XYZ file of N, CA and C in Angstrom:
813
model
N -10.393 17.602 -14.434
C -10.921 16.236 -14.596
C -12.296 16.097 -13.953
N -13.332 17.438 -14.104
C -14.434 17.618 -13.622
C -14.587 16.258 -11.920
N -13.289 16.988 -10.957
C -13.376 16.805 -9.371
C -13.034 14.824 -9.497
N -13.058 14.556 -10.734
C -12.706 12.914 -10.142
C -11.437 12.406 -9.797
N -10.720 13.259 -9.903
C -8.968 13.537 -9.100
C -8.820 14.740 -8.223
N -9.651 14.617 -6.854
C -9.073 15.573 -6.343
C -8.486 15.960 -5.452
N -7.806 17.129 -4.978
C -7.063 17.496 -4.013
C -7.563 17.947 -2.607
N -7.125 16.976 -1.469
C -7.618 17.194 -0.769
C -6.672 18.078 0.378
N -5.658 18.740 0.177
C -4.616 19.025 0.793
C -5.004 20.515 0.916
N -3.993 21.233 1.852
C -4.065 22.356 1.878
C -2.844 23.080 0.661
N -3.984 24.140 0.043
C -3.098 24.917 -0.722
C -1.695 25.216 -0.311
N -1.347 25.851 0.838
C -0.292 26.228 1.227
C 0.988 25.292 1.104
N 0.764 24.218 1.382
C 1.147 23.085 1.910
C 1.829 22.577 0.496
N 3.431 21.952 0.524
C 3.490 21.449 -1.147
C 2.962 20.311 -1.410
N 2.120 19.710 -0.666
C 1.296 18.671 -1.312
C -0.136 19.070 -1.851
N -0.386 20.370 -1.497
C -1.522 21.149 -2.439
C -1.357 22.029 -3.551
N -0.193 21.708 -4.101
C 0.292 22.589 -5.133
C -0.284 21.551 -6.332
N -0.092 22.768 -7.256
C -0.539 22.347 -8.581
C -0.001 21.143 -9.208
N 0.107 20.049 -9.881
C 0.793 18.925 -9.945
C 0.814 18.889 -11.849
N 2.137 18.056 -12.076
C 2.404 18.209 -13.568
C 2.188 16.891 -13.809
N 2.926 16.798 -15.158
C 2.841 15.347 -15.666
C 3.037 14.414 -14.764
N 4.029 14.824 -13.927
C 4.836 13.871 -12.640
C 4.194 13.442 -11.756
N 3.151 14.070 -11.320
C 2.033 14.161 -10.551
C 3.158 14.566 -8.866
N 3.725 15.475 -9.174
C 5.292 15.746 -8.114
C 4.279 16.666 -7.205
N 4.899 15.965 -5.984
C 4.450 16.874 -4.490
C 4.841 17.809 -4.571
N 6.155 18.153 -5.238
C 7.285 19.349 -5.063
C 6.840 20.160 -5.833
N 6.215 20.121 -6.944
C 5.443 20.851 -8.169
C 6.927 21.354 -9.369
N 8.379 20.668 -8.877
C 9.385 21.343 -9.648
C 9.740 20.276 -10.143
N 9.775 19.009 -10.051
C 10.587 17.703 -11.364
C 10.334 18.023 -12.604
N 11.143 17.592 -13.504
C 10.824 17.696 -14.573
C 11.176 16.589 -15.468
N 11.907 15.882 -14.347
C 12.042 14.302 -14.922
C 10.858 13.507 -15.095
N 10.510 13.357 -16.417
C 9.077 12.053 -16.500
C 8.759 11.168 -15.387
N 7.481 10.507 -15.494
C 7.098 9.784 -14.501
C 8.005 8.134 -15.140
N 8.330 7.407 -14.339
C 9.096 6.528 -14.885
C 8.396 5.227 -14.578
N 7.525 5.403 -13.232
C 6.900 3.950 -12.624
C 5.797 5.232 -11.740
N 4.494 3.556 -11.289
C 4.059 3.635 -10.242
C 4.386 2.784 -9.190
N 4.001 2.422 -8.065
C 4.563 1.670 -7.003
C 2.864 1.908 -6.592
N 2.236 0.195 -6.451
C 1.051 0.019 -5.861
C 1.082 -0.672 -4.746
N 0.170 -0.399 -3.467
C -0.278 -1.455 -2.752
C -1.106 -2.187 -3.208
N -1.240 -3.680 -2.703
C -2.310 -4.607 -3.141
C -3.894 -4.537 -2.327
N -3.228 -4.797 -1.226
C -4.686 -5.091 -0.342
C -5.375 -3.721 -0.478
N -6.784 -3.876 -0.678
C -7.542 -2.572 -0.799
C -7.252 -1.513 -2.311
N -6.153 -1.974 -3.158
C -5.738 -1.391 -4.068
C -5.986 -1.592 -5.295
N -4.953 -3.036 -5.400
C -4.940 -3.963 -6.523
C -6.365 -4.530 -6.856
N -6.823 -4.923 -5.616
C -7.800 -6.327 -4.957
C -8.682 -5.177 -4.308
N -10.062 -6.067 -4.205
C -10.715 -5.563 -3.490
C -10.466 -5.525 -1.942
N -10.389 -7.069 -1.995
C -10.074 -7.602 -0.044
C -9.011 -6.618 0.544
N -9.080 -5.927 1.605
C -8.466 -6.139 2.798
C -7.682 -6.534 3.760
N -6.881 -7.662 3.660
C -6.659 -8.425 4.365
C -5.905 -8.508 5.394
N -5.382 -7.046 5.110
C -4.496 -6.625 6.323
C -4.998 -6.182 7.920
N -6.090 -5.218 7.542
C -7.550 -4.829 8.641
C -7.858 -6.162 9.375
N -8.062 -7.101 8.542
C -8.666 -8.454 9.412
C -7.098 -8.847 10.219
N -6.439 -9.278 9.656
C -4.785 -9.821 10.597
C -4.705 -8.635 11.948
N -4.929 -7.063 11.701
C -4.869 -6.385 12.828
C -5.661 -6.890 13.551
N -6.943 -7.342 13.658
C -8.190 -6.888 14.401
C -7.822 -8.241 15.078
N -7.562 -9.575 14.595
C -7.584 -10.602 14.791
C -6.039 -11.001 16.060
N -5.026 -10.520 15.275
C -3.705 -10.691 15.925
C -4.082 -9.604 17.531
N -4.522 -9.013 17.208
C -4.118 -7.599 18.357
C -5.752 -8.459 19.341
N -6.505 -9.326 19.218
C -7.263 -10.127 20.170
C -6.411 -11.103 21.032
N -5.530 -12.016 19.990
C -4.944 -12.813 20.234
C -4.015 -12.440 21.307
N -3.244 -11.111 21.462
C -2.466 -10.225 22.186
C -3.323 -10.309 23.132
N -4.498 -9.612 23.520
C -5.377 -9.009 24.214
C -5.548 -10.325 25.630
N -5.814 -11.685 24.397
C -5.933 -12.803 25.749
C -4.873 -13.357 26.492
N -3.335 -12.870 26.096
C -2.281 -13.790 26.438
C -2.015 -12.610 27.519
N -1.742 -13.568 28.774
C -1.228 -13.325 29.835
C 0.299 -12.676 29.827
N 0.850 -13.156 28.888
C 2.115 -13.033 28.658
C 2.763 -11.944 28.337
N 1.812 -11.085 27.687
C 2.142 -9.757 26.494
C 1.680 -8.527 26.953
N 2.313 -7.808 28.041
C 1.840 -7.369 29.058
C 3.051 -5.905 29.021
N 2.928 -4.793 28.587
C 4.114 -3.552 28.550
C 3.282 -2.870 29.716
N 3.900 -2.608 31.009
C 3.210 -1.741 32.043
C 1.581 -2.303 32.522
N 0.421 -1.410 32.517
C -0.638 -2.133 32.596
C -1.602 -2.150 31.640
N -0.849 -2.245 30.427
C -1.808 -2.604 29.230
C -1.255 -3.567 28.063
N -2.088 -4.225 27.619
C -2.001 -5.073 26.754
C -1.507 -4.318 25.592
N 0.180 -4.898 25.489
C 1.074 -4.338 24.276
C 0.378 -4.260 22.870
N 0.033 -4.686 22.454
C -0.948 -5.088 21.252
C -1.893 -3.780 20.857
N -2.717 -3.484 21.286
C -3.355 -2.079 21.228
C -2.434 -0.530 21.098
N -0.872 -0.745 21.051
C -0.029 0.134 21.207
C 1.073 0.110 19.990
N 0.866 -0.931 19.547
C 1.704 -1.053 18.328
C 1.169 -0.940 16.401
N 2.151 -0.676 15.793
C 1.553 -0.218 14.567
C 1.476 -1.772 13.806
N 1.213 -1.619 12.640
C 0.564 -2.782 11.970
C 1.978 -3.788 11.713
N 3.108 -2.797 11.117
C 3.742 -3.678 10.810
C 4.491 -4.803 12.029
N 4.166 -4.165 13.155
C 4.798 -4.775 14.484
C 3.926 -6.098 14.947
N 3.352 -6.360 14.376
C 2.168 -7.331 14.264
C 3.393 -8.680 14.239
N 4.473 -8.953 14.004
C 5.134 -9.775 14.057
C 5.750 -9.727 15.307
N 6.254 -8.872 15.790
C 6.542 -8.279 17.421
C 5.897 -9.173 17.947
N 4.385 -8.527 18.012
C 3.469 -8.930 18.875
C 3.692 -10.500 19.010
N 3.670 -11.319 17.709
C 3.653 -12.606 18.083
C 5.262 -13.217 18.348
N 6.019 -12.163 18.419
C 7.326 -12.943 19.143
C 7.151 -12.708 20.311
N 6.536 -12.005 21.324
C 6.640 -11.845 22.697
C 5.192 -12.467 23.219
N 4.468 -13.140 22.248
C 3.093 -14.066 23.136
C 4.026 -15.272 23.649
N 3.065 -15.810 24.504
C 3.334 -17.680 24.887
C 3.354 -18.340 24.028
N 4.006 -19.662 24.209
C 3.775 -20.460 23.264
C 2.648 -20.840 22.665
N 1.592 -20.796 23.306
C -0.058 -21.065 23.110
C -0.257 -19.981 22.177
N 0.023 -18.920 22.776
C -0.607 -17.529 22.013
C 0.095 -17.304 20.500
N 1.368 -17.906 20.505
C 1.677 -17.820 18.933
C 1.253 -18.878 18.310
N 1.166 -20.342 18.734
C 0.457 -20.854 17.923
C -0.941 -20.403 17.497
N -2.229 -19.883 18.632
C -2.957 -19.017 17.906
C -2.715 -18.035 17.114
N -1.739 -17.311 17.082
C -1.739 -16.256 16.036
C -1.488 -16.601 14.357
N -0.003 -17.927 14.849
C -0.014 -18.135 13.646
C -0.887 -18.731 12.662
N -1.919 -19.561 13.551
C -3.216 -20.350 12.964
C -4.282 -19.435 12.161
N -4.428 -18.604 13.164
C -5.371 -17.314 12.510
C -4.643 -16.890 10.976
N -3.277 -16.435 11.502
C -2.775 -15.895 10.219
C -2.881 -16.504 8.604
N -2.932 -18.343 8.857
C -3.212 -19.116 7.974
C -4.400 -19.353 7.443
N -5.078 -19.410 8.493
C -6.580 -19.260 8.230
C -7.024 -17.942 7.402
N -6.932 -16.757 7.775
C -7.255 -15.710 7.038
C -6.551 -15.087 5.767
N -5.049 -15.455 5.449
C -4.681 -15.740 3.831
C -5.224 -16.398 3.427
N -5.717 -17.885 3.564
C -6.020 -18.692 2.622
C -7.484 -18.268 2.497
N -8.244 -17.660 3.214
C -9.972 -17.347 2.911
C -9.369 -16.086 1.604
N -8.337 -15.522 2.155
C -8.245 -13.909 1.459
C -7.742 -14.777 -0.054
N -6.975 -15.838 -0.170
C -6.254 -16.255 -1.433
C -8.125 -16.367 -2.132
N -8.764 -17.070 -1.807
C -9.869 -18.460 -2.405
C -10.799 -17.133 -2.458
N -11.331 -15.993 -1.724
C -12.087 -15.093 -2.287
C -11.267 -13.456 -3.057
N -10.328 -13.747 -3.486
C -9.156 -12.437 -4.160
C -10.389 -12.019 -5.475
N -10.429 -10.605 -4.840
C -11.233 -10.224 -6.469
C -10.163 -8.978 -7.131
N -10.164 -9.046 -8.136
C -9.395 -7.578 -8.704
C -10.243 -6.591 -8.220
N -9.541 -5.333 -8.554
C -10.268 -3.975 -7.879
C -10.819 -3.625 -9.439
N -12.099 -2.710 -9.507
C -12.435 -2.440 -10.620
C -11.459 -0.983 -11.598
N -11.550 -1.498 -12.473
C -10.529 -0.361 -13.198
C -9.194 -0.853 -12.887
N -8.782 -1.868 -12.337
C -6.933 -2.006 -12.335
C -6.677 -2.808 -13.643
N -7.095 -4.064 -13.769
C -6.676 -4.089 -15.126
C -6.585 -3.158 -16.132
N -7.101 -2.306 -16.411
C -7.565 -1.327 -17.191
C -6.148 -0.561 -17.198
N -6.142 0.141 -15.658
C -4.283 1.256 -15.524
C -3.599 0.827 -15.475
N -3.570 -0.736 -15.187
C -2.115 -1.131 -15.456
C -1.571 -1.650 -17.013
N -2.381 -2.054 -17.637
C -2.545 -2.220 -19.460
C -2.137 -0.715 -20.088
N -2.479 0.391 -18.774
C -2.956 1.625 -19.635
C -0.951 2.321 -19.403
N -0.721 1.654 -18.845
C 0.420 2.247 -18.383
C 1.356 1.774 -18.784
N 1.279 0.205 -18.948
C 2.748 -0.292 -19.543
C 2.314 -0.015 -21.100
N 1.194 0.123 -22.031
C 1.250 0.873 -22.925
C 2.330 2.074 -23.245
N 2.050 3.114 -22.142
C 2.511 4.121 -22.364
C 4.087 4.501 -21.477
N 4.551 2.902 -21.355
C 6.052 3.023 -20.658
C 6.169 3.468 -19.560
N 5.566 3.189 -18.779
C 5.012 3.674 -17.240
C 5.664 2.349 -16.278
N 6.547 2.003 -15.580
C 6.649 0.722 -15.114
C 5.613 0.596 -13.901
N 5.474 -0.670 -13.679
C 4.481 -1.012 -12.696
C 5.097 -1.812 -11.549
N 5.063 -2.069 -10.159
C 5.838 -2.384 -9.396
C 4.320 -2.770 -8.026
N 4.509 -3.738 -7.522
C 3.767 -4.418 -6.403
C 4.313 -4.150 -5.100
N 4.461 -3.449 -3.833
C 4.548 -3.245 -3.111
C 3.829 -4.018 -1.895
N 3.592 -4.681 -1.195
C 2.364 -5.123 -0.179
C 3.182 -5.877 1.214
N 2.338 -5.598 2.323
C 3.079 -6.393 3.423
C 2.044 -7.917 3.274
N 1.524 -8.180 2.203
C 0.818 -9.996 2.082
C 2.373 -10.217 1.874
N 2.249 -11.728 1.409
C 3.074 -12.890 1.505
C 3.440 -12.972 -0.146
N 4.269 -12.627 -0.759
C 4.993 -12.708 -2.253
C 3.854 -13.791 -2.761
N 3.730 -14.645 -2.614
C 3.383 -15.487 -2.757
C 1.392 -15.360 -2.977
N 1.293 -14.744 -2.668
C -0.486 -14.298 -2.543
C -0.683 -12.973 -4.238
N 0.391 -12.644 -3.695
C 0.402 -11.309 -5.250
C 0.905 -11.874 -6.295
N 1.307 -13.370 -6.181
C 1.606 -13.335 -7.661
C 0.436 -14.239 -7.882
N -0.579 -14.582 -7.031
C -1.483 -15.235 -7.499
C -2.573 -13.921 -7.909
N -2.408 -12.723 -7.212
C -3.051 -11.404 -8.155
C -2.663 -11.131 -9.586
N -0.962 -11.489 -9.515
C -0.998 -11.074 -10.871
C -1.224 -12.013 -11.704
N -1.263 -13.028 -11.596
C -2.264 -14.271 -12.686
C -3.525 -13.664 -12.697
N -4.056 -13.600 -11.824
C -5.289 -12.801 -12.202
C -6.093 -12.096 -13.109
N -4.490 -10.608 -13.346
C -4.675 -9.551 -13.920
C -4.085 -9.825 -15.275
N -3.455 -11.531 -15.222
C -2.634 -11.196 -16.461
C -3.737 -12.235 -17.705
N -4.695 -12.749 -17.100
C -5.982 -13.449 -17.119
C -6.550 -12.517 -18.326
N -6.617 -11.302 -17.628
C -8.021 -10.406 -18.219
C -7.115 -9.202 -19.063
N -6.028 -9.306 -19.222
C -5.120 -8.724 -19.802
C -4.148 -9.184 -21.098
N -3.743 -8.502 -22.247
C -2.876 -9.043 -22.816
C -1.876 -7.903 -22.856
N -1.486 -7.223 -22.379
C -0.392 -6.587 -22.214
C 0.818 -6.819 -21.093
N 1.700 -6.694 -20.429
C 2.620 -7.151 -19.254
C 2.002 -6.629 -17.786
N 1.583 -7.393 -17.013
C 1.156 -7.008 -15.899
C 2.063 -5.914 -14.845
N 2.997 -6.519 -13.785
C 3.891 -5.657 -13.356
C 5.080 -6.288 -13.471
N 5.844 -5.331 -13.429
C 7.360 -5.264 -13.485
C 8.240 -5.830 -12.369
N 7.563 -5.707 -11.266
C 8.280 -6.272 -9.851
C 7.314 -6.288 -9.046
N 7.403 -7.340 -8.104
C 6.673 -7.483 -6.877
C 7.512 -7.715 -6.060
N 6.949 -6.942 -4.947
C 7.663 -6.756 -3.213
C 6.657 -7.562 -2.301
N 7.137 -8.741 -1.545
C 6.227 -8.900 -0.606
C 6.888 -8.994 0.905
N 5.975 -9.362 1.506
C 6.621 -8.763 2.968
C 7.740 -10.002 3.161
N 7.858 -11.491 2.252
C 8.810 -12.458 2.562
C 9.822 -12.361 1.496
N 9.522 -11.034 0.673
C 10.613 -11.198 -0.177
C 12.282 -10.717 0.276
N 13.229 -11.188 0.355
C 14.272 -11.081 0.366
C 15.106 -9.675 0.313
N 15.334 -8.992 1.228
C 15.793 -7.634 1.291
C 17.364 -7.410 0.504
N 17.155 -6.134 -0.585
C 18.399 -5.792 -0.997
C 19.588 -5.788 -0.052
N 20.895 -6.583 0.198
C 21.384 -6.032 1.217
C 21.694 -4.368 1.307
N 22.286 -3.801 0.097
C 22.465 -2.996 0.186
C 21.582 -1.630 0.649
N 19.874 -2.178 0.876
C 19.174 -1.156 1.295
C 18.411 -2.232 2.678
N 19.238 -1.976 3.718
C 18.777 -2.505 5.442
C 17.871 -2.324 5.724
N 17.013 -3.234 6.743
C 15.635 -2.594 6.387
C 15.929 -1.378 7.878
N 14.996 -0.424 7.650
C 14.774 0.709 8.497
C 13.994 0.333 9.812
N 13.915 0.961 11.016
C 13.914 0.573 12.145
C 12.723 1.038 11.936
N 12.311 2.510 11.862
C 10.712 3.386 11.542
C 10.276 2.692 10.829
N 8.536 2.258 11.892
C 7.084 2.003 10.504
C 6.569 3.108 10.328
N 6.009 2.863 8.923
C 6.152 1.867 7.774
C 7.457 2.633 7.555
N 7.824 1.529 7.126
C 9.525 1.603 6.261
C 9.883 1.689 4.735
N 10.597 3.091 4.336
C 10.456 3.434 3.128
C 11.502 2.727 2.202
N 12.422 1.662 2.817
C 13.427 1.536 2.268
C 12.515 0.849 1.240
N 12.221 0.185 1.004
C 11.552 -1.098 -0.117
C 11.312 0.047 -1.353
N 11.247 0.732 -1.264
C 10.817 2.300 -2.479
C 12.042 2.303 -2.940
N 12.813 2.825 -2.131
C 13.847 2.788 -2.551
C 14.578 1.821 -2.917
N 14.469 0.813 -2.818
C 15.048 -0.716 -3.488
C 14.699 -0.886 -5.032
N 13.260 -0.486 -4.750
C 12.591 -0.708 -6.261
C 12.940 0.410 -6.882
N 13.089 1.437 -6.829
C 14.148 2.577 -7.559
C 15.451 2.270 -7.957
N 16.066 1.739 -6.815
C 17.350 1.415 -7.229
C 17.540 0.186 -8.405
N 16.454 -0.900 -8.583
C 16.333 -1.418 -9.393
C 15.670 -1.176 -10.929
N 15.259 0.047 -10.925
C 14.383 0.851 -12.048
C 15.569 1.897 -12.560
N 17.000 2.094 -11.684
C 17.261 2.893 -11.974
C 16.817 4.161 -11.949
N 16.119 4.527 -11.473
C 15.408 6.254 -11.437
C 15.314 6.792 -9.658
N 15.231 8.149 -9.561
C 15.139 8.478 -7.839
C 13.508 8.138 -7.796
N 13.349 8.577 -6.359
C 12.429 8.192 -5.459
C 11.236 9.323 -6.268
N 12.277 10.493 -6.576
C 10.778 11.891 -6.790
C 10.376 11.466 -8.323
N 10.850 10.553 -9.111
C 10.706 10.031 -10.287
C 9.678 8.785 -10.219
N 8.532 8.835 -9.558
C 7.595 6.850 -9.214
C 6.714 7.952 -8.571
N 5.550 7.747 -8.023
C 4.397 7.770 -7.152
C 3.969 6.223 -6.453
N 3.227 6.710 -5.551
C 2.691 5.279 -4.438
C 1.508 5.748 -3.895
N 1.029 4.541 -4.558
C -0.359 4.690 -4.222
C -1.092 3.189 -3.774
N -1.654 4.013 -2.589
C -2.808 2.334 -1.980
C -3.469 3.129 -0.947
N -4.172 2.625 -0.465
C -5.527 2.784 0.607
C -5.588 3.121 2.074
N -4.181 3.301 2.477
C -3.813 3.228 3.551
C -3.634 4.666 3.732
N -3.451 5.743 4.592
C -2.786 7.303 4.489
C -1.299 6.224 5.440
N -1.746 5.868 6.786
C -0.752 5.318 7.829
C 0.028 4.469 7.142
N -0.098 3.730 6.048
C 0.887 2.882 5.539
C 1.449 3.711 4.309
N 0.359 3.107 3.413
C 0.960 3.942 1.973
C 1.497 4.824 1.323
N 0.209 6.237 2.449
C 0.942 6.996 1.784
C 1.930 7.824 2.923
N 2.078 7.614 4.162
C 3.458 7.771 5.022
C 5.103 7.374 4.458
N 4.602 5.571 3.826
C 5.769 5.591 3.336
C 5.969 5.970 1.809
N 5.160 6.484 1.143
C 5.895 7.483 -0.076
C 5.929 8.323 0.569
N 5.654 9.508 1.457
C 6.332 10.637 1.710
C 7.646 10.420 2.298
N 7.529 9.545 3.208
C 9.122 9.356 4.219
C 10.347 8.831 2.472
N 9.797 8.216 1.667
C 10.800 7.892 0.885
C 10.919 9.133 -0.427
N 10.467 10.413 -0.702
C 10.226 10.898 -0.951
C 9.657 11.182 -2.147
N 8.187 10.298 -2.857
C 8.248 10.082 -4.053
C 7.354 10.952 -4.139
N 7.553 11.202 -5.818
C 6.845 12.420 -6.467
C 5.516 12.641 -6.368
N 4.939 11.699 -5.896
C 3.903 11.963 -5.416
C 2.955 11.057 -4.661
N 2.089 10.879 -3.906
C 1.511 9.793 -3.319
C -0.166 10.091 -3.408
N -0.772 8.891 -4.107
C -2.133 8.883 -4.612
C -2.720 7.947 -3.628
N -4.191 8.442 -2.749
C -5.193 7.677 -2.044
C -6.194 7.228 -2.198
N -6.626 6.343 -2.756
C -7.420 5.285 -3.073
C -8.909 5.350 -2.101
N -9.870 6.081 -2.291
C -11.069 6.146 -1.593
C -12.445 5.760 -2.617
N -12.565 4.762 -2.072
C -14.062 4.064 -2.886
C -15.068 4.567 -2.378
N -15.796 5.406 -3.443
C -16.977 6.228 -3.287
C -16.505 7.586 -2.017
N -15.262 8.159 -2.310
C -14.734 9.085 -1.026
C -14.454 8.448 0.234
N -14.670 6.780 0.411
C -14.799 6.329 2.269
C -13.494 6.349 2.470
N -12.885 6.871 3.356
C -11.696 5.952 3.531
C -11.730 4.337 4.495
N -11.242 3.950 3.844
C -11.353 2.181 4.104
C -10.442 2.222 5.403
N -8.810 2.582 5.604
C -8.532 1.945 6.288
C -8.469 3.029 7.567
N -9.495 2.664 8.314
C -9.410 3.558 9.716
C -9.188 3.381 11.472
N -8.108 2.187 10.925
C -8.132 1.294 12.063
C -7.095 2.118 13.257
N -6.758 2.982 13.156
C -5.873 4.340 13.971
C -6.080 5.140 14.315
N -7.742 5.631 13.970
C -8.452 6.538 13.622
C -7.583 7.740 13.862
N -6.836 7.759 12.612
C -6.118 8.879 11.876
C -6.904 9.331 10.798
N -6.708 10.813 10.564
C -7.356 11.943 9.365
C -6.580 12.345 8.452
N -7.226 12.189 7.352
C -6.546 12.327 6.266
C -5.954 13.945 6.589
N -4.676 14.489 6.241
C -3.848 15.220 6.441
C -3.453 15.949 7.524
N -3.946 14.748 8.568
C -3.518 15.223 10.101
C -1.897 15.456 10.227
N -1.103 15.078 9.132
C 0.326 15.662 10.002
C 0.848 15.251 7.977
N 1.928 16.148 8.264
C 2.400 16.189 6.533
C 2.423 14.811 5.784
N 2.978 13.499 6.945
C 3.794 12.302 6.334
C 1.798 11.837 5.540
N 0.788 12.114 6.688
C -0.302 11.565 6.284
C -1.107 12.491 5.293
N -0.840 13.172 4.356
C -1.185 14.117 2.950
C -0.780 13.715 2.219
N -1.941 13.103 1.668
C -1.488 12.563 0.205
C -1.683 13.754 -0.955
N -0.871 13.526 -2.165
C -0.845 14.639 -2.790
C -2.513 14.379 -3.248
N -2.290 13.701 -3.916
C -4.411 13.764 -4.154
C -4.921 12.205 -4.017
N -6.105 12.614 -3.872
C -7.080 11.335 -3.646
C -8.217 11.130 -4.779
N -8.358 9.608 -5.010
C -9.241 9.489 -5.938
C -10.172 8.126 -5.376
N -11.243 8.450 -6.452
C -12.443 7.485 -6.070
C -12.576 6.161 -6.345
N -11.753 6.358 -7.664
C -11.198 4.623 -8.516
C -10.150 4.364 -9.169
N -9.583 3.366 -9.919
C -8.624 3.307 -10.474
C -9.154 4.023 -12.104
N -9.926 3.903 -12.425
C -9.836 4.075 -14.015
C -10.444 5.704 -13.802
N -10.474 6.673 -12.502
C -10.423 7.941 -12.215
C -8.820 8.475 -12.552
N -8.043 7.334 -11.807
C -6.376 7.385 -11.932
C -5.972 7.214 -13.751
N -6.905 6.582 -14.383
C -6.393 6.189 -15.396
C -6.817 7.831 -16.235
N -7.784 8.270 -16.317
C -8.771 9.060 -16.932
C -7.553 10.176 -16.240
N -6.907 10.373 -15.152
C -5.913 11.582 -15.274
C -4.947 11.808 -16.050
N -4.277 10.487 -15.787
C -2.821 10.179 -16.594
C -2.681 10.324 -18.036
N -3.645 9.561 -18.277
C -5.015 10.435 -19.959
C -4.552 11.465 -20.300
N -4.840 12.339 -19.382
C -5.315 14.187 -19.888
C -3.309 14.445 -19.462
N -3.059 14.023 -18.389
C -1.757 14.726 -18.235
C -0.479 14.365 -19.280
N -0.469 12.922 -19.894
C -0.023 12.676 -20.975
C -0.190 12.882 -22.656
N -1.735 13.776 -22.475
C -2.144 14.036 -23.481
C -2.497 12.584 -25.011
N -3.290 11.518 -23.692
C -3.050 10.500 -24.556
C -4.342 9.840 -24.678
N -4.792 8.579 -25.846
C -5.795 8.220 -25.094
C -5.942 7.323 -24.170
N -7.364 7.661 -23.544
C -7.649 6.568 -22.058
C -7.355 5.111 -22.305
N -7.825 4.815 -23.635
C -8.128 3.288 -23.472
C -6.723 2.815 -23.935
């Protein structure tokens, strides 16, 4: 695909193996691709909005007297999704700041939401070609379905198939998991697609979120989202394939790079 899908993994490694239709870490499925599983923020959308809630919540931590593990401010020690933690153990003062911020910065993120370039495009390109599509995101259910009006705006084909948001209502039958990020939600949306975990890919912008939790849930493959090669989210300052969970099977520059693969590996056309 003259380098606009490429692999950034080590050969050795089965996330540097050669990849099939499946786009499989394992390089052995042979079960079709059945779905993708996207993140929004940084994915779907251009915005971010998760980077700003860290930077913002983990201040809010920083000033409260209250939030105090040994002699450092708990907040600087915890992962993103614990960001709710954080504001159960501030003061009363300090969660009402947090939660204010938190309102404040959805609703700027709702009123400036841009699509990402090329997503309308793979997701039209996919439920074309029987590909299901599925929303994944720790925003608020409620923020992604104002994405998918969006996409369904500039689209006449079916946008996605399911959306996950961080207030949506947990399968009982799949608990949520104690480890961040938590892979159960993959597996929920499998169990509702009917198909396993090595049968979907997951892909979004994150290595620490996204693509940790497609490896921990074990899907066929996990795609990283780098605009113009940057990686966007470097708020851990973690490296791309510093430890297996953070290797994504490959990385790409855009979505309609993602689309222009699926193309050639389906033997179909792009548009």
């Amino acid at each position: 695909m003259n380098n606009m899908v490429s692999n950034r993994s080590n050969s050795s490694s089965p996330y540097g193996q050669t990849v099939s239709n499946q786009l499989s870490a394992t390089a052995t499925a042979t079960k079709p691709l059945k779905g993708i599983i996207f993140d929004m923020d940084g994915t779907l959308i251009q915005l971010n909005v998760v980077n700003e809630l860290i930077q913002q919540i983990y201040q809010v931590a920083d000033e409260d007297k209250f939030l105090v593990a040994g002699e450092h401010p708990l907040g600087k020690y915890l992962e993103r999704d614990d960001l709710e933690v954080i504001i159960a153990n501030l003061s009363p003062e300090g969660q009402r700041k947090a939660k204010n911020k938190i309102q404040e910065i959805l609703q700027r993120h709702v009123d400036n939401m841009i699509i990402q370039e090329g997503g309308p495009a793979l997701v039209a390109f996919l439920a074309r070609n029987g590909v299901k599509r599925a929303v994944l995101t720790r925003n608020y259910e409620r923020n992604a379905i104002i994405m998918q009006q969006m996409y369904a705006q500039v689209m006449t084909e079916a946008t996605f198939d399911l959306i996950i948001g961080k207030d949506t209502p947990y399968d009982t039958s799949f608990p949520p998991e104690q480890e961040i990020p938590k892979a159960d939600r993959i597996r929920q949306i499998c169990n509702i697609w009917g198909c396993d975990t090595n049968e979907v890919i997951m892909m979004g912008d994150s290595i620490t979120d996204d693509i940790v939790e497609g490896n921990r849930a074990g899907c066929g493959g996990t795609v990283l989202l780098q605009p113009i090669g940057y990686q966007l989210n470097r708020f851990y300052g973690t490296r791309i394939g510093d430890s297996r969970e953070r290797t994504p099977t490959m990385c790409v520059e855009s979505l309609t790079d993602v689309r222009h693969f699926f193309a050639a590996q389906m033997n179909t056309d792009v548009c």
